[in-house]
Amino acid sequence: MLTDAKVRNAKPRPKTYKLADTNRLCLMVTPSGGKLWRWNYEYDGKNKTMAFGAYPRVSLADAREKRDEAWSMLCEGQDPNVAKRLKIEANLEAGRQTFERVAREWHENAKAQWATIHASDIIRSLERDVFPTIGSLPIAQLTPPLILGVLREIEARGAIETAKRVRQRISAVFVYAIAQGIATSDPAEKLGAVLKPLRKGRQPAITDLVPLRRMILAAEEDNARPITRLGLRMLALTAVRPSELRGAHWAEFEDLDGKLPLWRIPSARMKGDLDRKEEKGGDHLVPLTPQAVAVLRAIWPLTGGGPLVFPSNRHAHRPMSENAIGYLLNRAGYHGHHVPHGFRAAFSTIMNEWAERHGDPHDRKVIDLMLAHVPKDKVEGAYNRAAYMPRRRELATIWADLLSEGLPDPVALVDRPVKEIGMGSRRRLPAPVEPDFRFPRQRRGAQ
């Protein structure tokens, strides 16, 4: 039986020799002075040898511990050498299963249940906020503090709601990984409790008409892209959800040269579950006022050659950033006072107050319909989304007239100074070429 002293004092000889310990463990001493731990065992009728490393990196106690672990595997009918190789391969495979790799698999598997624009928003949020920090790390080795660090960075820029959505998406990736046997737990599951709370009540919104006009004027003075300025104006005029505006296709607009211009937002792009998105006749109909059509006329020379009305600056096939209009409002000094979604609250508040003084008895339900709200006493699939269209058009016109007082013509927003990306200089876009305003009505395919 070996002792620490015997192992330490073993000297090299002209030929390799062995010093035996208990249960077939031995120390192999080479002529060059190397001291290697070896364990001999029998498996399936064959004599085999297993290496446990070199002394002094592996001490006598360490070697005996490794021998005992291997002996336990042998008693359970496993070949310790094979088990060791399988463990190494499993560790290598775990290293290959990075968070980004698994997240992209999860997204590809789940995206069929989402509207196309929503699916794109999800993967872009991961690409922007998550992959740069933890995307290259093995998903099985991620811990709650690592995930929390990612979320704190999002919170630090004031995007509290985005941080909560990203946590949910990270958690969904881990649920997928657990089901695939890639991870054993979800380190993001409990982090919602330690994130900063959202503001109580509704999202920040200015709901008084004069301050609202003042805010739009201030934002439109910013040296943003014309597409962003015009997007802000269109959002204010139509009170659609920001995601619905960003994903707008020219093919969704009808009769822009006629008397009844309309924006038909496909049900697949509307907020709701899969049944809502697949609902027949579930398109949201937005009657367009002359002011809204004027916005489209102003932007047509800029984006009319592509499918999207409000494309990204860098990628014409992608919608503008989900943060573009929000950042515009922040730069104008309205951070924490008004968000893009706040135009819906402004429209609802101002128009309901107007309806109480000047409107018809059923105008409140018409306003809710214009906001794509389904009354609680209605079944979603049975709801008539085309109801009250003449009155909806009248109320939309009243809103546009109230809102647009004192605002410049949309075409003036195109020629205002623009800041070059990555540069401090300012430039002016060339004046747009006056198009043939037979608008996308002539370009639309069969709907």
GROMACS .gro file of C-alpha atoms in nm:
model
  447
    1MET     CA    1   0.000   0.000   0.000
    2LEU     CA    2   0.134   0.339  -0.097
    3THR     CA    3   0.190   0.641   0.124
    4ASP     CA    4   0.249   1.003   0.031
    5ALA     CA    5   0.614   0.964   0.125
    6LYS     CA    6   0.663   0.657  -0.097
    7VAL     CA    7   0.505   0.835  -0.393
    8ARG     CA    8   0.707   1.152  -0.337
    9ASN     CA    9   1.037   0.967  -0.300
   10ALA     CA   10   0.996   0.723  -0.591
   11LYS     CA   11   1.303   0.760  -0.819
   12PRO     CA   12   1.327   0.692  -1.193
   13ARG     CA   13   1.499   0.374  -1.313
   14PRO     CA   14   1.633   0.266  -1.652
   15LYS     CA   15   1.302   0.096  -1.719
   16THR     CA   16   0.945   0.188  -1.629
   17TYR     CA   17   0.824   0.024  -1.307
   18LYS     CA   18   0.507   0.025  -1.097
   19LEU     CA   19   0.431   0.078  -0.730
   20ALA     CA   20   0.108  -0.093  -0.626
   21ASP     CA   21  -0.167   0.048  -0.407
   22THR     CA   22  -0.490  -0.120  -0.299
   23ASN     CA   23  -0.765  -0.244  -0.533
   24ARG     CA   24  -0.536  -0.258  -0.841
   25LEU     CA   25  -0.440   0.111  -0.833
   26CYS     CA   26  -0.071   0.170  -0.912
   27LEU     CA   27   0.182   0.444  -0.975
   28MET     CA   28   0.382   0.406  -1.297
   29VAL     CA   29   0.726   0.566  -1.276
   30THR     CA   30   0.895   0.633  -1.612
   31PRO     CA   31   1.270   0.660  -1.684
   32SER     CA   32   1.224   1.035  -1.740
   33GLY     CA   33   1.086   1.078  -1.389
   34GLY     CA   34   0.716   1.095  -1.476
   35LYS     CA   35   0.474   0.950  -1.218
   36LEU     CA   36   0.144   0.836  -1.374
   37TRP     CA   37  -0.159   0.692  -1.200
   38ARG     CA   38  -0.308   0.379  -1.356
   39TRP     CA   39  -0.593   0.153  -1.254
   40ASN     CA   40  -0.639  -0.197  -1.389
   41TYR     CA   41  -0.982  -0.354  -1.408
   42GLU     CA   42  -1.171  -0.627  -1.588
   43TYR     CA   43  -1.482  -0.558  -1.795
   44ASP     CA   44  -1.680  -0.806  -2.005
   45GLY     CA   45  -1.402  -1.062  -1.968
   46LYS     CA   46  -1.126  -0.826  -2.086
   47ASN     CA   47  -0.843  -0.665  -1.888
   48LYS     CA   48  -0.838  -0.287  -1.924
   49THR     CA   49  -0.643   0.008  -1.787
   50MET     CA   50  -0.768   0.355  -1.695
   51ALA     CA   51  -0.548   0.666  -1.656
   52PHE     CA   52  -0.610   0.901  -1.366
   53GLY     CA   53  -0.349   1.169  -1.440
   54ALA     CA   54   0.002   1.249  -1.320
   55TYR     CA   55   0.151   1.310  -0.977
   56PRO     CA   56   0.180   1.564  -0.813
   57ARG     CA   57  -0.111   1.731  -0.993
   58VAL     CA   58  -0.319   1.428  -0.892
   59SER     CA   59  -0.231   1.334  -0.535
   60LEU     CA   60  -0.255   0.986  -0.385
   61ALA     CA   61  -0.586   1.080  -0.222
   62ASP     CA   62  -0.719   1.214  -0.554
   63ALA     CA   63  -0.616   0.897  -0.735
   64ARG     CA   64  -0.789   0.678  -0.479
   65GLU     CA   65  -1.105   0.891  -0.509
   66LYS     CA   66  -1.101   0.851  -0.888
   67ARG     CA   67  -1.047   0.476  -0.847
   68ASP     CA   68  -1.344   0.448  -0.610
   69GLU     CA   69  -1.570   0.643  -0.851
   70ALA     CA   70  -1.463   0.417  -1.138
   71TRP     CA   71  -1.515   0.108  -0.923
   72SER     CA   72  -1.872   0.224  -0.846
   73MET     CA   73  -1.943   0.256  -1.220
   74LEU     CA   74  -1.796  -0.090  -1.277
   75CYS     CA   75  -2.021  -0.235  -1.006
   76GLU     CA   76  -2.321  -0.084  -1.190
   77GLY     CA   77  -2.221  -0.258  -1.512
   78GLN     CA   78  -2.063   0.044  -1.681
   79ASP     CA   79  -1.723   0.056  -1.846
   80PRO     CA   80  -1.552   0.350  -1.665
   81ASN     CA   81  -1.344   0.440  -1.970
   82VAL     CA   82  -1.652   0.459  -2.192
   83ALA     CA   83  -1.842   0.658  -1.928
   84LYS     CA   84  -1.551   0.902  -1.909
   85ARG     CA   85  -1.545   0.955  -2.288
   86LEU     CA   86  -1.923   1.001  -2.296
   87LYS     CA   87  -1.898   1.263  -2.022
   88ILE     CA   88  -1.629   1.451  -2.214
   89GLU     CA   89  -1.843   1.443  -2.529
   90ALA     CA   90  -2.146   1.562  -2.333
   91ASN     CA   91  -1.945   1.854  -2.196
   92LEU     CA   92  -1.825   1.943  -2.545
   93GLU     CA   93  -2.181   1.930  -2.679
   94ALA     CA   94  -2.303   2.144  -2.390
   95GLY     CA   95  -2.043   2.402  -2.486
   96ARG     CA   96  -2.174   2.401  -2.842
   97GLN     CA   97  -2.531   2.463  -2.722
   98THR     CA   98  -2.494   2.837  -2.676
   99PHE     CA   99  -2.782   3.059  -2.574
  100GLU     CA  100  -2.798   3.218  -2.920
  101ARG     CA  101  -2.806   2.881  -3.097
  102VAL     CA  102  -3.088   2.751  -2.877
  103ALA     CA  103  -3.277   3.082  -2.890
  104ARG     CA  104  -3.278   3.079  -3.269
  105GLU     CA  105  -3.403   2.719  -3.268
  106TRP     CA  106  -3.679   2.819  -3.024
  107HIS     CA  107  -3.776   3.118  -3.239
  108GLU     CA  108  -3.786   2.909  -3.557
  109ASN     CA  109  -4.003   2.652  -3.382
  110ALA     CA  110  -4.245   2.902  -3.228
  111LYS     CA  111  -4.278   3.177  -3.490
  112ALA     CA  112  -4.571   3.014  -3.671
  113GLN     CA  113  -4.799   3.116  -3.381
  114TRP     CA  114  -4.712   3.487  -3.416
  115ALA     CA  115  -4.781   3.753  -3.672
  116THR     CA  116  -4.481   3.806  -3.901
  117ILE     CA  117  -4.406   4.151  -3.766
  118HIS     CA  118  -4.425   4.028  -3.405
  119ALA     CA  119  -4.192   3.737  -3.482
  120SER     CA  120  -3.943   3.981  -3.633
  121ASP     CA  121  -3.968   4.206  -3.327
  122ILE     CA  122  -3.889   3.914  -3.096
  123ILE     CA  123  -3.574   3.799  -3.272
  124ARG     CA  124  -3.451   4.158  -3.318
  125SER     CA  125  -3.492   4.226  -2.945
  126LEU     CA  126  -3.277   3.923  -2.868
  127GLU     CA  127  -3.019   4.022  -3.129
  128ARG     CA  128  -3.001   4.374  -2.990
  129ASP     CA  129  -3.024   4.322  -2.614
  130VAL     CA  130  -2.926   3.963  -2.533
  131PHE     CA  131  -2.697   3.792  -2.784
  132PRO     CA  132  -2.412   4.048  -2.758
  133THR     CA  133  -2.375   3.972  -2.385
  134ILE     CA  134  -2.465   3.606  -2.329
  135GLY     CA  135  -2.532   3.470  -2.677
  136SER     CA  136  -2.198   3.289  -2.703
  137LEU     CA  137  -2.220   3.126  -2.357
  138PRO     CA  138  -2.342   2.767  -2.306
  139ILE     CA  139  -2.707   2.789  -2.210
  140ALA     CA  140  -2.673   2.523  -1.942
  141GLN     CA  141  -2.412   2.731  -1.760
  142LEU     CA  142  -2.607   3.056  -1.742
  143THR     CA  143  -2.703   3.175  -1.395
  144PRO     CA  144  -2.963   3.420  -1.260
  145PRO     CA  145  -2.698   3.693  -1.197
  146LEU     CA  146  -2.582   3.672  -1.561
  147ILE     CA  147  -2.938   3.703  -1.689
  148LEU     CA  148  -3.014   3.985  -1.446
  149GLY     CA  149  -2.710   4.176  -1.573
  150VAL     CA  150  -2.858   4.171  -1.923
  151LEU     CA  151  -3.193   4.297  -1.797
  152ARG     CA  152  -3.035   4.571  -1.586
  153GLU     CA  153  -2.864   4.710  -1.895
  154ILE     CA  154  -3.204   4.739  -2.065
  155GLU     CA  155  -3.353   4.906  -1.757
  156ALA     CA  156  -3.063   5.152  -1.746
  157ARG     CA  157  -3.178   5.311  -2.071
  158GLY     CA  158  -3.529   5.356  -1.931
  159ALA     CA  159  -3.689   5.064  -2.119
  160ILE     CA  160  -3.859   4.907  -1.817
  161GLU     CA  161  -4.133   4.734  -2.014
  162THR     CA  162  -3.882   4.607  -2.270
  163ALA     CA  163  -3.677   4.451  -1.990
  164LYS     CA  164  -3.984   4.261  -1.871
  165ARG     CA  165  -4.065   4.139  -2.222
  166VAL     CA  166  -3.706   4.029  -2.280
  167ARG     CA  167  -3.709   3.836  -1.950
  168GLN     CA  168  -4.020   3.651  -2.067
  169ARG     CA  169  -3.853   3.567  -2.397
  170ILE     CA  170  -3.535   3.445  -2.227
  171SER     CA  171  -3.747   3.231  -1.997
  172ALA     CA  172  -3.932   3.083  -2.296
  173VAL     CA  173  -3.596   2.988  -2.450
  174PHE     CA  174  -3.502   2.805  -2.131
  175VAL     CA  175  -3.834   2.620  -2.122
  176TYR     CA  176  -3.759   2.502  -2.476
  177ALA     CA  177  -3.404   2.404  -2.374
  178ILE     CA  178  -3.532   2.206  -2.076
  179ALA     CA  179  -3.775   2.017  -2.299
  180GLN     CA  180  -3.488   1.937  -2.536
  181GLY     CA  181  -3.268   1.810  -2.253
  182ILE     CA  182  -3.019   2.093  -2.307
  183ALA     CA  183  -3.078   2.270  -1.975
  184THR     CA  184  -3.218   2.158  -1.640
  185SER     CA  185  -3.355   2.484  -1.498
  186ASP     CA  186  -3.474   2.831  -1.595
  187PRO     CA  187  -3.255   3.099  -1.431
  188ALA     CA  188  -3.480   3.376  -1.566
  189GLU     CA  189  -3.798   3.239  -1.410
  190LYS     CA  190  -3.789   3.430  -1.082
  191LEU     CA  191  -3.621   3.749  -1.203
  192GLY     CA  192  -3.946   3.931  -1.276
  193ALA     CA  193  -3.983   3.993  -0.904
  194VAL     CA  194  -3.658   4.194  -0.885
  195LEU     CA  195  -3.698   4.403  -1.200
  196LYS     CA  196  -3.802   4.765  -1.169
  197PRO     CA  197  -4.180   4.804  -1.155
  198LEU     CA  198  -4.372   4.964  -1.437
  199ARG     CA  199  -4.542   5.293  -1.374
  200LYS     CA  200  -4.880   5.231  -1.222
  201GLY     CA  201  -5.175   5.288  -1.447
  202ARG     CA  202  -5.154   5.349  -1.819
  203GLN     CA  203  -4.846   5.427  -2.018
  204PRO     CA  204  -4.742   5.795  -2.008
  205ALA     CA  205  -4.965   6.000  -2.235
  206ILE     CA  206  -5.052   6.366  -2.287
  207THR     CA  207  -5.430   6.378  -2.311
  208ASP     CA  208  -5.490   6.752  -2.344
  209LEU     CA  209  -5.519   6.878  -2.700
  210VAL     CA  210  -5.304   7.193  -2.683
  211PRO     CA  211  -5.004   7.031  -2.506
  212LEU     CA  212  -5.040   6.737  -2.744
  213ARG     CA  213  -5.008   6.966  -3.048
  214ARG     CA  214  -4.715   7.141  -2.882
  215MET     CA  215  -4.540   6.807  -2.831
  216ILE     CA  216  -4.590   6.704  -3.195
  217LEU     CA  217  -4.448   7.037  -3.313
  218ALA     CA  218  -4.144   6.998  -3.087
  219ALA     CA  219  -4.079   6.641  -3.199
  220GLU     CA  220  -4.112   6.730  -3.566
  221GLU     CA  221  -3.842   6.995  -3.524
  222ASP     CA  222  -3.592   6.722  -3.436
  223ASN     CA  223  -3.338   6.632  -3.702
  224ALA     CA  224  -3.473   6.279  -3.737
  225ARG     CA  225  -3.533   6.095  -4.062
  226PRO     CA  226  -3.837   6.222  -4.252
  227ILE     CA  227  -3.982   5.871  -4.231
  228THR     CA  228  -3.972   5.889  -3.852
  229ARG     CA  229  -4.131   6.236  -3.843
  230LEU     CA  230  -4.405   6.126  -4.081
  231GLY     CA  231  -4.452   5.805  -3.883
  232LEU     CA  232  -4.511   6.010  -3.570
  233ARG     CA  233  -4.771   6.223  -3.749
  234MET     CA  234  -4.948   5.918  -3.895
  235LEU     CA  235  -4.953   5.749  -3.555
  236ALA     CA  236  -5.111   6.055  -3.398
  237LEU     CA  237  -5.374   6.085  -3.673
  238THR     CA  238  -5.480   5.719  -3.683
  239ALA     CA  239  -5.427   5.612  -3.317
  240VAL     CA  240  -5.325   5.264  -3.431
  241ARG     CA  241  -5.080   5.061  -3.227
  242PRO     CA  242  -4.713   5.144  -3.297
  243SER     CA  243  -4.645   4.790  -3.419
  244GLU     CA  244  -4.932   4.819  -3.667
  245LEU     CA  245  -4.790   5.143  -3.804
  246ARG     CA  246  -4.435   5.010  -3.832
  247GLY     CA  247  -4.549   4.705  -4.026
  248ALA     CA  248  -4.774   4.898  -4.266
  249HIS     CA  249  -4.750   4.783  -4.630
  250TRP     CA  250  -4.851   5.001  -4.921
  251ALA     CA  251  -5.074   4.715  -5.037
  252GLU     CA  252  -5.295   4.763  -4.728
  253PHE     CA  253  -5.424   5.105  -4.842
  254GLU     CA  254  -5.734   5.139  -5.058
  255ASP     CA  255  -5.897   5.417  -5.259
  256LEU     CA  256  -5.635   5.678  -5.174
  257ASP     CA  257  -5.742   5.884  -5.476
  258GLY     CA  258  -6.111   5.834  -5.408
  259LYS     CA  259  -6.370   5.961  -5.166
  260LEU     CA  260  -6.342   5.681  -4.911
  261PRO     CA  261  -5.971   5.610  -4.850
  262LEU     CA  262  -5.917   5.320  -4.615
  263TRP     CA  263  -5.635   5.140  -4.437
  264ARG     CA  264  -5.715   4.770  -4.403
  265ILE     CA  265  -5.479   4.625  -4.141
  266PRO     CA  266  -5.480   4.245  -4.181
  267SER     CA  267  -5.599   4.047  -3.881
  268ALA     CA  268  -5.266   3.862  -3.885
  269ARG     CA  269  -5.093   4.187  -3.784
  270MET     CA  270  -5.337   4.277  -3.509
  271LYS     CA  271  -5.286   4.225  -3.138
  272GLY     CA  272  -5.432   3.898  -3.012
  273ASP     CA  273  -5.388   3.523  -3.003
  274LEU     CA  274  -5.362   3.292  -3.303
  275ASP     CA  275  -5.740   3.255  -3.332
  276ARG     CA  276  -5.774   3.634  -3.352
  277LYS     CA  277  -5.504   3.655  -3.618
  278GLU     CA  278  -5.669   3.384  -3.829
  279GLU     CA  279  -6.021   3.519  -3.787
  280LYS     CA  280  -6.206   3.557  -4.114
  281GLY     CA  281  -6.318   3.916  -4.159
  282GLY     CA  282  -6.102   4.020  -3.866
  283ASP     CA  283  -5.913   4.296  -4.048
  284HIS     CA  284  -5.905   4.629  -3.866
  285LEU     CA  285  -6.048   4.906  -4.085
  286VAL     CA  286  -5.906   5.255  -4.041
  287PRO     CA  287  -6.088   5.532  -4.232
  288LEU     CA  288  -5.829   5.777  -4.360
  289THR     CA  289  -5.876   6.151  -4.331
  290PRO     CA  290  -5.734   6.402  -4.580
  291GLN     CA  291  -5.457   6.474  -4.328
  292ALA     CA  292  -5.360   6.106  -4.313
  293VAL     CA  293  -5.364   6.076  -4.692
  294ALA     CA  294  -5.140   6.385  -4.703
  295VAL     CA  295  -4.886   6.199  -4.487
  296LEU     CA  296  -4.890   5.909  -4.732
  297ARG     CA  297  -4.848   6.148  -5.025
  298ALA     CA  298  -4.546   6.302  -4.853
  299ILE     CA  299  -4.378   5.968  -4.784
  300TRP     CA  300  -4.463   5.806  -5.117
  301PRO     CA  301  -4.161   5.952  -5.302
  302LEU     CA  302  -3.935   5.814  -5.026
  303THR     CA  303  -4.067   5.460  -4.981
  304GLY     CA  304  -4.324   5.400  -5.256
  305GLY     CA  305  -4.079   5.184  -5.448
  306GLY     CA  306  -4.082   4.916  -5.177
  307PRO     CA  307  -4.348   4.719  -4.991
  308LEU     CA  308  -4.318   4.897  -4.653
  309VAL     CA  309  -4.447   5.245  -4.584
  310PHE     CA  310  -4.211   5.303  -4.289
  311PRO     CA  311  -3.901   5.090  -4.354
  312SER     CA  312  -3.577   5.074  -4.160
  313ASN     CA  313  -3.305   5.317  -4.259
  314ARG     CA  314  -3.053   5.038  -4.317
  315HIS     CA  315  -3.276   4.757  -4.441
  316ALA     CA  316  -3.560   4.855  -4.673
  317HIS     CA  317  -3.724   4.513  -4.632
  318ARG     CA  318  -3.753   4.558  -4.254
  319PRO     CA  319  -3.982   4.795  -4.062
  320MET     CA  320  -3.839   5.096  -3.883
  321SER     CA  321  -3.702   5.032  -3.536
  322GLU     CA  322  -3.959   4.985  -3.262
  323ASN     CA  323  -3.773   5.255  -3.069
  324ALA     CA  324  -3.746   5.517  -3.346
  325ILE     CA  325  -4.058   5.719  -3.262
  326GLY     CA  326  -4.008   5.675  -2.888
  327TYR     CA  327  -3.654   5.810  -2.910
  328LEU     CA  328  -3.783   6.102  -3.116
  329LEU     CA  329  -4.025   6.192  -2.837
  330ASN     CA  330  -3.752   6.150  -2.576
  331ARG     CA  331  -3.514   6.382  -2.763
  332ALA     CA  332  -3.791   6.641  -2.778
  333GLY     CA  333  -3.799   6.637  -2.398
  334TYR     CA  334  -4.102   6.415  -2.338
  335HIS     CA  335  -3.935   6.112  -2.181
  336GLY     CA  336  -4.169   5.980  -1.912
  337HIS     CA  337  -4.449   6.211  -2.030
  338HIS     CA  338  -4.562   6.053  -2.356
  339VAL     CA  339  -4.486   5.730  -2.542
  340PRO     CA  340  -4.588   5.627  -2.896
  341HIS     CA  341  -4.868   5.410  -2.758
  342GLY     CA  342  -4.994   5.716  -2.571
  343PHE     CA  343  -5.160   5.856  -2.885
  344ARG     CA  344  -5.430   5.593  -2.837
  345ALA     CA  345  -5.502   5.719  -2.486
  346ALA     CA  346  -5.498   6.077  -2.615
  347PHE     CA  347  -5.744   5.994  -2.893
  348SER     CA  348  -5.973   5.804  -2.654
  349THR     CA  349  -5.972   6.075  -2.385
  350ILE     CA  350  -6.008   6.377  -2.610
  351MET     CA  351  -6.269   6.225  -2.842
  352ASN     CA  352  -6.480   6.082  -2.560
  353GLU     CA  353  -6.482   6.425  -2.395
  354TRP     CA  354  -6.581   6.578  -2.729
  355ALA     CA  355  -6.855   6.315  -2.774
  356GLU     CA  356  -7.003   6.393  -2.433
  357ARG     CA  357  -7.051   6.756  -2.536
  358HIS     CA  358  -7.122   6.729  -2.909
  359GLY     CA  359  -7.157   6.364  -3.010
  360ASP     CA  360  -7.418   6.093  -3.050
  361PRO     CA  361  -7.519   5.851  -2.773
  362HIS     CA  362  -7.334   5.558  -2.929
  363ASP     CA  363  -7.009   5.743  -3.003
  364ARG     CA  364  -6.825   5.583  -2.711
  365LYS     CA  365  -6.864   5.236  -2.857
  366VAL     CA  366  -6.766   5.373  -3.200
  367ILE     CA  367  -6.446   5.518  -3.052
  368ASP     CA  368  -6.368   5.181  -2.893
  369LEU     CA  369  -6.423   5.017  -3.229
  370MET     CA  370  -6.184   5.264  -3.392
  371LEU     CA  371  -5.923   5.156  -3.137
  372ALA     CA  372  -5.987   4.788  -3.223
  373HIS     CA  373  -6.123   4.723  -2.873
  374VAL     CA  374  -6.370   4.436  -2.845
  375PRO     CA  375  -6.647   4.495  -2.586
  376LYS     CA  376  -6.639   4.246  -2.299
  377ASP     CA  377  -6.994   4.131  -2.378
  378LYS     CA  378  -6.903   4.041  -2.737
  379VAL     CA  379  -6.760   3.718  -2.873
  380GLU     CA  380  -6.443   3.800  -3.067
  381GLY     CA  381  -6.533   3.601  -3.381
  382ALA     CA  382  -6.885   3.742  -3.392
  383TYR     CA  383  -6.784   4.105  -3.361
  384ASN     CA  384  -6.870   4.324  -3.659
  385ARG     CA  385  -6.546   4.508  -3.731
  386ALA     CA  386  -6.694   4.703  -4.022
  387ALA     CA  387  -6.979   4.850  -3.817
  388TYR     CA  388  -7.048   5.224  -3.794
  389MET     CA  389  -6.809   5.302  -4.077
  390PRO     CA  390  -6.976   5.633  -4.180
  391ARG     CA  391  -6.965   5.757  -3.820
  392ARG     CA  392  -6.610   5.631  -3.775
  393ARG     CA  393  -6.507   5.836  -4.074
  394GLU     CA  394  -6.679   6.143  -3.932
  395LEU     CA  395  -6.511   6.105  -3.593
  396ALA     CA  396  -6.173   6.043  -3.757
  397THR     CA  397  -6.213   6.368  -3.950
  398ILE     CA  398  -6.308   6.559  -3.636
  399TRP     CA  399  -6.003   6.420  -3.456
  400ALA     CA  400  -5.771   6.503  -3.746
  401ASP     CA  401  -5.904   6.858  -3.767
  402LEU     CA  402  -5.861   6.912  -3.392
  403LEU     CA  403  -5.513   6.762  -3.386
  404SER     CA  404  -5.377   6.924  -3.701
  405GLU     CA  405  -5.455   7.283  -3.612
  406GLY     CA  406  -5.128   7.474  -3.630
  407LEU     CA  407  -4.925   7.177  -3.755
  408PRO     CA  408  -4.728   7.212  -4.081
  409ASP     CA  409  -4.824   7.027  -4.396
  410PRO     CA  410  -4.667   6.677  -4.390
  411VAL     CA  411  -4.465   6.747  -4.704
  412ALA     CA  412  -4.278   7.018  -4.510
  413LEU     CA  413  -4.142   6.748  -4.278
  414VAL     CA  414  -3.953   6.587  -4.566
  415ASP     CA  415  -3.730   6.884  -4.636
  416ARG     CA  416  -3.629   6.961  -4.278
  417PRO     CA  417  -3.265   6.906  -4.170
  418VAL     CA  418  -3.156   6.548  -4.116
  419LYS     CA  419  -2.861   6.432  -3.910
  420GLU     CA  420  -2.632   6.196  -4.097
  421ILE     CA  421  -2.591   5.859  -3.929
  422GLY     CA  422  -2.268   5.855  -3.733
  423MET     CA  423  -2.188   6.219  -3.820
  424GLY     CA  424  -2.250   6.553  -3.659
  425SER     CA  425  -2.326   6.741  -3.978
  426ARG     CA  426  -2.673   6.823  -4.094
  427ARG     CA  427  -2.804   6.795  -4.443
  428ARG     CA  428  -3.122   6.846  -4.636
  429LEU     CA  429  -3.283   6.583  -4.848
  430PRO     CA  430  -3.346   6.674  -5.209
  431ALA     CA  431  -3.699   6.785  -5.277
  432PRO     CA  432  -3.914   6.481  -5.359
  433VAL     CA  433  -4.028   6.425  -5.712
  434GLU     CA  434  -4.401   6.480  -5.745
  435PRO     CA  435  -4.544   6.132  -5.810
  436ASP     CA  436  -4.846   6.022  -6.002
  437PHE     CA  437  -5.089   5.994  -5.715
  438ARG     CA  438  -5.265   5.692  -5.845
  439PHE     CA  439  -5.122   5.548  -5.530
  440PRO     CA  440  -5.094   5.183  -5.438
  441ARG     CA  441  -5.454   5.124  -5.539
  442GLN     CA  442  -5.314   5.049  -5.884
  443ARG     CA  443  -5.032   4.839  -5.739
  444ARG     CA  444  -5.232   4.613  -5.509
  445GLY     CA  445  -5.280   4.251  -5.595
  446ALA     CA  446  -5.593   4.056  -5.519
  447GLN     CA  447  -5.678   4.080  -5.154
   0.00000   0.00000   0.00000
